Amino acid sequence: MRLTAELILKSPDYINPCKDRELNLRGNKISSIENLGATKNQFDTIDFSDNEISKVENFPKLDRVKTLLFNNNHIKNFEEDFGSSLPHLRSLILSNNRINNLSDLEPLTKLSEIKFISLLENPVSKKPNYRLYLIYLIPHLKIIDFKKVKKIEREESKKLFGQSKLILEKYSTDKNKDKSKTFEPGEGVNGNSNNKTTTTPAKKLTEEEKKLIRLQIDNAKTMEEINILEAKLRSGDI
């Protein structure tokens, strides 16, 4: 389904537990991002979860947006300069997508205010030193995959990537070379579809766990705590 201006205008919007105005575009089988000018920059959070989006792109200037939710899509990469359209984006939730290469994360460096990111259940999160690489790539990140970035991780990241360009280049490999060596969902070794792979579904929270998180949100003392708990509740990740 296309993301039309009509779909945007008839989709539900509300004030979420973080006191932000949110647009809900979940579960519409949207295949690509377009026509977001129809939002008129009126939302703090946009929820694209449970769609079929393959690339994060085509954002107009939306300087009000602070949170984007892309759980359970088909995302593999990002438009090179999409961050320039989202100058105040702080939280980016990408759990259960198809991002495979560390080099595909490089456009995220353009997100100057990003603090919180989740790449759980993406192939890239299984790469060696993925977390340290992400910390080096985006030093202002505070939380990765719902876990706080520790001081010792920042130090290890600098030691591993900050002192050797050769090591950094090893992880920032050419995208085409990376893709020639990796499997894509639905493809076999030679590009045929006989040996299919599937994306692992994210573990869903039980009703009891959801109630517990909602209680924790009510008792949270800081906006950072609320953001973490709200993201967990929406993504379904424990």
PDB file of C-alpha atoms in Angstrom:
ATOM      1  CA  MET A   1       0.000   0.000   0.000  1.00  0.00           C
ATOM      2  CA  ARG A   2       1.153   3.534  -0.747  1.00  0.00           C
ATOM      3  CA  LEU A   3       1.625   6.056   2.023  1.00  0.00           C
ATOM      4  CA  THR A   4      -0.728   8.674   0.618  1.00  0.00           C
ATOM      5  CA  ALA A   5      -1.710  12.023   2.082  1.00  0.00           C
ATOM      6  CA  GLU A   6      -5.204  10.581   2.547  1.00  0.00           C
ATOM      7  CA  LEU A   7      -3.864   7.668   4.619  1.00  0.00           C
ATOM      8  CA  ILE A   8      -1.839  10.060   6.778  1.00  0.00           C
ATOM      9  CA  LEU A   9      -4.828  12.325   7.401  1.00  0.00           C
ATOM     10  CA  LYS A  10      -7.163   9.480   8.398  1.00  0.00           C
ATOM     11  CA  SER A  11      -4.630   7.648  10.600  1.00  0.00           C
ATOM     12  CA  PRO A  12      -5.084   7.942  14.376  1.00  0.00           C
ATOM     13  CA  ASP A  13      -3.040  10.430  16.362  1.00  0.00           C
ATOM     14  CA  TYR A  14      -2.926  11.011  20.105  1.00  0.00           C
ATOM     15  CA  ILE A  15      -0.829  12.125  23.076  1.00  0.00           C
ATOM     16  CA  ASN A  16       1.324   9.162  24.148  1.00  0.00           C
ATOM     17  CA  PRO A  17       2.579   8.359  27.698  1.00  0.00           C
ATOM     18  CA  CYS A  18       5.680  10.502  27.046  1.00  0.00           C
ATOM     19  CA  LYS A  19       3.350  13.503  26.535  1.00  0.00           C
ATOM     20  CA  ASP A  20       4.312  13.624  22.849  1.00  0.00           C
ATOM     21  CA  ARG A  21       1.884  13.903  19.949  1.00  0.00           C
ATOM     22  CA  GLU A  22       2.108  10.641  17.997  1.00  0.00           C
ATOM     23  CA  LEU A  23       0.942   9.585  14.530  1.00  0.00           C
ATOM     24  CA  ASN A  24       0.091   5.887  14.242  1.00  0.00           C
ATOM     25  CA  LEU A  25       0.828   4.379  10.810  1.00  0.00           C
ATOM     26  CA  ARG A  26       1.234   0.796  12.051  1.00  0.00           C
ATOM     27  CA  GLY A  27       0.201  -2.253  10.058  1.00  0.00           C
ATOM     28  CA  ASN A  28      -0.764  -0.637   6.751  1.00  0.00           C
ATOM     29  CA  LYS A  29       1.554  -2.720   4.504  1.00  0.00           C
ATOM     30  CA  ILE A  30       3.346   0.492   3.526  1.00  0.00           C
ATOM     31  CA  SER A  31       6.257  -0.331   1.199  1.00  0.00           C
ATOM     32  CA  SER A  32       7.977   3.055   0.971  1.00  0.00           C
ATOM     33  CA  ILE A  33       8.085   6.408   2.736  1.00  0.00           C
ATOM     34  CA  GLU A  34       6.456   9.304   0.879  1.00  0.00           C
ATOM     35  CA  ASN A  35       4.071  12.247   1.238  1.00  0.00           C
ATOM     36  CA  LEU A  36       5.119  13.028   4.816  1.00  0.00           C
ATOM     37  CA  GLY A  37       4.689  16.711   4.049  1.00  0.00           C
ATOM     38  CA  ALA A  38       1.013  15.998   4.761  1.00  0.00           C
ATOM     39  CA  THR A  39       1.881  15.709   8.464  1.00  0.00           C
ATOM     40  CA  LYS A  40       2.594  19.467   8.433  1.00  0.00           C
ATOM     41  CA  ASN A  41       5.337  18.886  11.015  1.00  0.00           C
ATOM     42  CA  GLN A  42       2.719  18.426  13.759  1.00  0.00           C
ATOM     43  CA  PHE A  43       4.080  15.268  15.419  1.00  0.00           C
ATOM     44  CA  ASP A  44       6.822  14.402  17.908  1.00  0.00           C
ATOM     45  CA  THR A  45       6.583  10.645  17.242  1.00  0.00           C
ATOM     46  CA  ILE A  46       5.704   8.702  14.086  1.00  0.00           C
ATOM     47  CA  ASP A  47       5.074   4.960  14.355  1.00  0.00           C
ATOM     48  CA  PHE A  48       5.808   3.000  11.146  1.00  0.00           C
ATOM     49  CA  SER A  49       5.883  -0.412  12.873  1.00  0.00           C
ATOM     50  CA  ASP A  50       4.561  -3.591  11.220  1.00  0.00           C
ATOM     51  CA  ASN A  51       4.837  -2.400   7.614  1.00  0.00           C
ATOM     52  CA  GLU A  52       6.970  -3.462   4.614  1.00  0.00           C
ATOM     53  CA  ILE A  53       9.370  -0.517   4.351  1.00  0.00           C
ATOM     54  CA  SER A  54      12.793  -1.468   2.937  1.00  0.00           C
ATOM     55  CA  LYS A  55      14.636   1.867   3.125  1.00  0.00           C
ATOM     56  CA  VAL A  56      14.530   4.881   5.437  1.00  0.00           C
ATOM     57  CA  GLU A  57      14.291   7.764   2.962  1.00  0.00           C
ATOM     58  CA  ASN A  58      12.232  10.624   1.514  1.00  0.00           C
ATOM     59  CA  PHE A  59      11.769  12.586   4.718  1.00  0.00           C
ATOM     60  CA  PRO A  60      10.933  16.267   4.262  1.00  0.00           C
ATOM     61  CA  LYS A  61      12.224  18.698   6.874  1.00  0.00           C
ATOM     62  CA  LEU A  62      10.491  17.621  10.094  1.00  0.00           C
ATOM     63  CA  ASP A  63      12.228  19.465  12.891  1.00  0.00           C
ATOM     64  CA  ARG A  64       9.560  18.558  15.458  1.00  0.00           C
ATOM     65  CA  VAL A  65      10.024  14.778  15.170  1.00  0.00           C
ATOM     66  CA  LYS A  66      11.916  13.283  18.124  1.00  0.00           C
ATOM     67  CA  THR A  67      11.059   9.577  17.814  1.00  0.00           C
ATOM     68  CA  LEU A  68      10.662   7.176  14.878  1.00  0.00           C
ATOM     69  CA  LEU A  69       9.460   3.594  15.351  1.00  0.00           C
ATOM     70  CA  PHE A  70      10.233   1.094  12.582  1.00  0.00           C
ATOM     71  CA  ASN A  71       9.791  -2.252  14.365  1.00  0.00           C
ATOM     72  CA  ASN A  72       9.024  -5.257  12.162  1.00  0.00           C
ATOM     73  CA  ASN A  73       9.690  -3.864   8.688  1.00  0.00           C
ATOM     74  CA  HIS A  74      12.079  -4.954   5.892  1.00  0.00           C
ATOM     75  CA  ILE A  75      14.606  -2.130   6.301  1.00  0.00           C
ATOM     76  CA  LYS A  76      18.075  -2.781   4.863  1.00  0.00           C
ATOM     77  CA  ASN A  77      19.587   0.704   4.607  1.00  0.00           C
ATOM     78  CA  PHE A  78      19.180   4.463   4.887  1.00  0.00           C
ATOM     79  CA  GLU A  79      19.184   7.420   2.540  1.00  0.00           C
ATOM     80  CA  GLU A  80      22.630   9.006   2.831  1.00  0.00           C
ATOM     81  CA  ASP A  81      21.509  12.394   4.170  1.00  0.00           C
ATOM     82  CA  PHE A  82      18.150  11.590   5.757  1.00  0.00           C
ATOM     83  CA  GLY A  83      19.474  12.897   9.081  1.00  0.00           C
ATOM     84  CA  SER A  84      19.547  16.459   7.768  1.00  0.00           C
ATOM     85  CA  SER A  85      15.738  16.342   7.509  1.00  0.00           C
ATOM     86  CA  LEU A  86      15.377  15.234  11.136  1.00  0.00           C
ATOM     87  CA  PRO A  87      17.612  17.599  13.136  1.00  0.00           C
ATOM     88  CA  HIS A  88      15.993  16.842  16.505  1.00  0.00           C
ATOM     89  CA  LEU A  89      15.522  13.066  16.225  1.00  0.00           C
ATOM     90  CA  ARG A  90      16.504  11.485  19.552  1.00  0.00           C
ATOM     91  CA  SER A  91      15.101   7.932  19.419  1.00  0.00           C
ATOM     92  CA  LEU A  92      15.244   5.524  16.473  1.00  0.00           C
ATOM     93  CA  ILE A  93      13.741   2.065  17.006  1.00  0.00           C
ATOM     94  CA  LEU A  94      14.605  -0.430  14.254  1.00  0.00           C
ATOM     95  CA  SER A  95      14.052  -3.768  16.001  1.00  0.00           C
ATOM     96  CA  ASN A  96      13.442  -6.803  13.778  1.00  0.00           C
ATOM     97  CA  ASN A  97      14.553  -5.528  10.374  1.00  0.00           C
ATOM     98  CA  ARG A  98      17.132  -6.648   7.771  1.00  0.00           C
ATOM     99  CA  ILE A  99      20.113  -4.324   8.255  1.00  0.00           C
ATOM    100  CA  ASN A 100      23.129  -6.514   7.596  1.00  0.00           C
ATOM    101  CA  ASN A 101      26.310  -4.452   7.186  1.00  0.00           C
ATOM    102  CA  LEU A 102      28.082  -2.163   9.619  1.00  0.00           C
ATOM    103  CA  SER A 103      28.749   0.183   6.712  1.00  0.00           C
ATOM    104  CA  ASP A 104      24.984   0.622   6.280  1.00  0.00           C
ATOM    105  CA  LEU A 105      24.918   2.405   9.646  1.00  0.00           C
ATOM    106  CA  GLU A 106      27.138   5.285   8.512  1.00  0.00           C
ATOM    107  CA  PRO A 107      24.247   7.622   7.502  1.00  0.00           C
ATOM    108  CA  LEU A 108      23.213   7.604  11.168  1.00  0.00           C
ATOM    109  CA  THR A 109      26.179   9.866  11.914  1.00  0.00           C
ATOM    110  CA  LYS A 110      24.116  12.728  10.438  1.00  0.00           C
ATOM    111  CA  LEU A 111      21.655  12.444  13.344  1.00  0.00           C
ATOM    112  CA  SER A 112      23.206  15.104  15.548  1.00  0.00           C
ATOM    113  CA  GLU A 113      20.836  14.644  18.518  1.00  0.00           C
ATOM    114  CA  ILE A 114      20.279  10.877  18.457  1.00  0.00           C
ATOM    115  CA  LYS A 115      20.541   9.358  21.951  1.00  0.00           C
ATOM    116  CA  PHE A 116      18.618   6.101  21.766  1.00  0.00           C
ATOM    117  CA  ILE A 117      18.719   3.375  19.107  1.00  0.00           C
ATOM    118  CA  SER A 118      17.576  -0.224  18.864  1.00  0.00           C
ATOM    119  CA  LEU A 119      18.831  -2.628  16.199  1.00  0.00           C
ATOM    120  CA  LEU A 120      17.781  -5.805  17.997  1.00  0.00           C
ATOM    121  CA  GLU A 121      16.945  -8.745  15.704  1.00  0.00           C
ATOM    122  CA  ASN A 122      18.896  -7.276  12.777  1.00  0.00           C
ATOM    123  CA  PRO A 123      21.773  -9.328  11.302  1.00  0.00           C
ATOM    124  CA  VAL A 124      24.138  -6.407  11.912  1.00  0.00           C
ATOM    125  CA  SER A 125      23.676  -6.718  15.685  1.00  0.00           C
ATOM    126  CA  LYS A 126      25.426 -10.106  15.528  1.00  0.00           C
ATOM    127  CA  LYS A 127      28.562  -8.691  13.872  1.00  0.00           C
ATOM    128  CA  PRO A 128      31.817  -8.729  15.905  1.00  0.00           C
ATOM    129  CA  ASN A 129      32.255  -5.496  17.882  1.00  0.00           C
ATOM    130  CA  TYR A 130      28.968  -4.146  16.526  1.00  0.00           C
ATOM    131  CA  ARG A 131      28.187  -2.277  19.717  1.00  0.00           C
ATOM    132  CA  LEU A 132      31.675  -0.757  20.040  1.00  0.00           C
ATOM    133  CA  TYR A 133      31.612   0.282  16.386  1.00  0.00           C
ATOM    134  CA  LEU A 134      28.257   2.006  16.833  1.00  0.00           C
ATOM    135  CA  ILE A 135      29.554   3.848  19.912  1.00  0.00           C
ATOM    136  CA  TYR A 136      32.594   5.054  17.970  1.00  0.00           C
ATOM    137  CA  LEU A 137      30.469   6.011  14.959  1.00  0.00           C
ATOM    138  CA  ILE A 138      27.950   7.979  17.056  1.00  0.00           C
ATOM    139  CA  PRO A 139      29.694   9.082  20.286  1.00  0.00           C
ATOM    140  CA  HIS A 140      26.622  10.901  21.642  1.00  0.00           C
ATOM    141  CA  LEU A 141      24.534   7.706  21.845  1.00  0.00           C
ATOM    142  CA  LYS A 142      23.433   6.954  25.407  1.00  0.00           C
ATOM    143  CA  ILE A 143      21.397   3.779  24.959  1.00  0.00           C
ATOM    144  CA  ILE A 144      21.876   0.968  22.420  1.00  0.00           C
ATOM    145  CA  ASP A 145      19.399  -1.913  22.252  1.00  0.00           C
ATOM    146  CA  PHE A 146      17.803  -0.825  25.540  1.00  0.00           C
ATOM    147  CA  LYS A 147      21.135  -0.969  27.392  1.00  0.00           C
ATOM    148  CA  LYS A 148      22.981   2.108  28.605  1.00  0.00           C
ATOM    149  CA  VAL A 149      26.343   2.836  27.038  1.00  0.00           C
ATOM    150  CA  LYS A 150      28.964   2.455  29.761  1.00  0.00           C
ATOM    151  CA  LYS A 151      32.086   4.520  30.237  1.00  0.00           C
ATOM    152  CA  ILE A 152      34.266   1.433  29.801  1.00  0.00           C
ATOM    153  CA  GLU A 153      32.591   0.748  26.439  1.00  0.00           C
ATOM    154  CA  ARG A 154      33.446   4.243  25.242  1.00  0.00           C
ATOM    155  CA  GLU A 155      37.050   3.705  26.283  1.00  0.00           C
ATOM    156  CA  GLU A 156      37.220   0.311  24.545  1.00  0.00           C
ATOM    157  CA  SER A 157      35.646   1.803  21.430  1.00  0.00           C
ATOM    158  CA  LYS A 158      38.285   4.539  21.261  1.00  0.00           C
ATOM    159  CA  LYS A 159      41.070   2.010  21.794  1.00  0.00           C
ATOM    160  CA  LEU A 160      39.777  -0.288  19.068  1.00  0.00           C
ATOM    161  CA  PHE A 161      38.781   2.230  16.402  1.00  0.00           C
ATOM    162  CA  GLY A 162      40.305   5.553  17.370  1.00  0.00           C
ATOM    163  CA  GLN A 163      43.972   4.636  17.087  1.00  0.00           C
ATOM    164  CA  SER A 164      44.042   2.702  13.832  1.00  0.00           C
ATOM    165  CA  LYS A 165      42.518   3.745  10.518  1.00  0.00           C
ATOM    166  CA  LEU A 166      43.161   0.237   9.201  1.00  0.00           C
ATOM    167  CA  ILE A 167      40.884  -1.310  11.826  1.00  0.00           C
ATOM    168  CA  LEU A 168      38.188   1.284  11.174  1.00  0.00           C
ATOM    169  CA  GLU A 169      38.394   0.643   7.418  1.00  0.00           C
ATOM    170  CA  LYS A 170      38.060  -3.090   8.060  1.00  0.00           C
ATOM    171  CA  TYR A 171      34.668  -2.488   9.683  1.00  0.00           C
ATOM    172  CA  SER A 172      33.636   0.255   7.237  1.00  0.00           C
ATOM    173  CA  THR A 173      33.930  -2.116   4.282  1.00  0.00           C
ATOM    174  CA  ASP A 174      32.658  -1.489   0.781  1.00  0.00           C
ATOM    175  CA  LYS A 175      28.919  -2.149   0.707  1.00  0.00           C
ATOM    176  CA  ASN A 176      28.988  -4.039  -2.563  1.00  0.00           C
ATOM    177  CA  LYS A 177      31.685  -6.393  -1.307  1.00  0.00           C
ATOM    178  CA  ASP A 178      29.736  -7.012   1.874  1.00  0.00           C
ATOM    179  CA  LYS A 179      26.531  -7.753   0.014  1.00  0.00           C
ATOM    180  CA  SER A 180      28.224 -10.228  -2.322  1.00  0.00           C
ATOM    181  CA  LYS A 181      29.196 -12.325   0.698  1.00  0.00           C
ATOM    182  CA  THR A 182      25.928 -12.250   2.601  1.00  0.00           C
ATOM    183  CA  PHE A 183      22.592 -13.952   2.286  1.00  0.00           C
ATOM    184  CA  GLU A 184      19.468 -11.928   1.656  1.00  0.00           C
ATOM    185  CA  PRO A 185      16.097 -13.224   2.846  1.00  0.00           C
ATOM    186  CA  GLY A 186      14.640 -15.478   0.149  1.00  0.00           C
ATOM    187  CA  GLU A 187      17.946 -16.063  -1.671  1.00  0.00           C
ATOM    188  CA  GLY A 188      20.232 -19.072  -1.811  1.00  0.00           C
ATOM    189  CA  VAL A 189      24.001 -19.120  -2.246  1.00  0.00           C
ATOM    190  CA  ASN A 190      23.838 -18.112  -5.920  1.00  0.00           C
ATOM    191  CA  GLY A 191      20.884 -15.786  -5.655  1.00  0.00           C
ATOM    192  CA  ASN A 192      18.200 -18.424  -6.195  1.00  0.00           C
ATOM    193  CA  SER A 193      15.265 -18.819  -3.849  1.00  0.00           C
ATOM    194  CA  ASN A 194      15.570 -22.544  -3.105  1.00  0.00           C
ATOM    195  CA  ASN A 195      17.184 -21.994   0.290  1.00  0.00           C
ATOM    196  CA  LYS A 196      15.048 -19.390   1.970  1.00  0.00           C
ATOM    197  CA  THR A 197      15.834 -17.552   5.171  1.00  0.00           C
ATOM    198  CA  THR A 198      13.389 -15.688   7.329  1.00  0.00           C
ATOM    199  CA  THR A 199      13.672 -12.814   9.727  1.00  0.00           C
ATOM    200  CA  THR A 200      13.437 -13.960  13.336  1.00  0.00           C
ATOM    201  CA  PRO A 201      10.307 -12.495  14.885  1.00  0.00           C
ATOM    202  CA  ALA A 202      10.865 -10.277  17.893  1.00  0.00           C
ATOM    203  CA  LYS A 203       9.898 -11.773  21.247  1.00  0.00           C
ATOM    204  CA  LYS A 204       6.567 -10.315  22.296  1.00  0.00           C
ATOM    205  CA  LEU A 205       5.768  -9.135  25.781  1.00  0.00           C
ATOM    206  CA  THR A 206       3.104 -10.964  27.765  1.00  0.00           C
ATOM    207  CA  GLU A 207       0.156  -9.039  29.178  1.00  0.00           C
ATOM    208  CA  GLU A 208       1.702  -9.244  32.655  1.00  0.00           C
ATOM    209  CA  GLU A 209       4.986  -7.804  31.360  1.00  0.00           C
ATOM    210  CA  LYS A 210       3.100  -4.996  29.599  1.00  0.00           C
ATOM    211  CA  LYS A 211       1.255  -4.146  32.818  1.00  0.00           C
ATOM    212  CA  LEU A 212       4.553  -4.098  34.715  1.00  0.00           C
ATOM    213  CA  ILE A 213       6.138  -1.722  32.183  1.00  0.00           C
ATOM    214  CA  ARG A 214       3.102   0.579  32.286  1.00  0.00           C
ATOM    215  CA  LEU A 215       3.403   0.662  36.082  1.00  0.00           C
ATOM    216  CA  GLN A 216       7.102   1.484  35.761  1.00  0.00           C
ATOM    217  CA  ILE A 217       6.233   4.306  33.337  1.00  0.00           C
ATOM    218  CA  ASP A 218       3.801   5.753  35.887  1.00  0.00           C
ATOM    219  CA  ASN A 219       6.520   5.649  38.555  1.00  0.00           C
ATOM    220  CA  ALA A 220       9.391   6.865  36.365  1.00  0.00           C
ATOM    221  CA  LYS A 221      11.138   9.980  37.632  1.00  0.00           C
ATOM    222  CA  THR A 222      12.910  11.144  34.470  1.00  0.00           C
ATOM    223  CA  MET A 223      12.011  11.506  30.784  1.00  0.00           C
ATOM    224  CA  GLU A 224      14.918   9.208  29.912  1.00  0.00           C
ATOM    225  CA  GLU A 225      13.369   6.404  31.975  1.00  0.00           C
ATOM    226  CA  ILE A 226       9.978   7.017  30.371  1.00  0.00           C
ATOM    227  CA  ASN A 227      11.488   6.926  26.861  1.00  0.00           C
ATOM    228  CA  ILE A 228      13.247   3.611  27.538  1.00  0.00           C
ATOM    229  CA  LEU A 229      10.145   1.962  28.997  1.00  0.00           C
ATOM    230  CA  GLU A 230       7.856   3.366  26.293  1.00  0.00           C
ATOM    231  CA  ALA A 231      10.172   2.034  23.566  1.00  0.00           C
ATOM    232  CA  LYS A 232      10.224  -1.408  25.200  1.00  0.00           C
ATOM    233  CA  LEU A 233       6.455  -1.446  25.414  1.00  0.00           C
ATOM    234  CA  ARG A 234       6.004  -0.475  21.774  1.00  0.00           C
ATOM    235  CA  SER A 235       8.687  -2.737  20.314  1.00  0.00           C
ATOM    236  CA  GLY A 236       7.663  -5.791  22.305  1.00  0.00           C
ATOM    237  CA  ASP A 237      11.301  -6.493  23.182  1.00  0.00           C
ATOM    238  CA  ILE A 238      12.261  -7.599  26.684  1.00  0.00           C
TER     239      ILE A 238
END
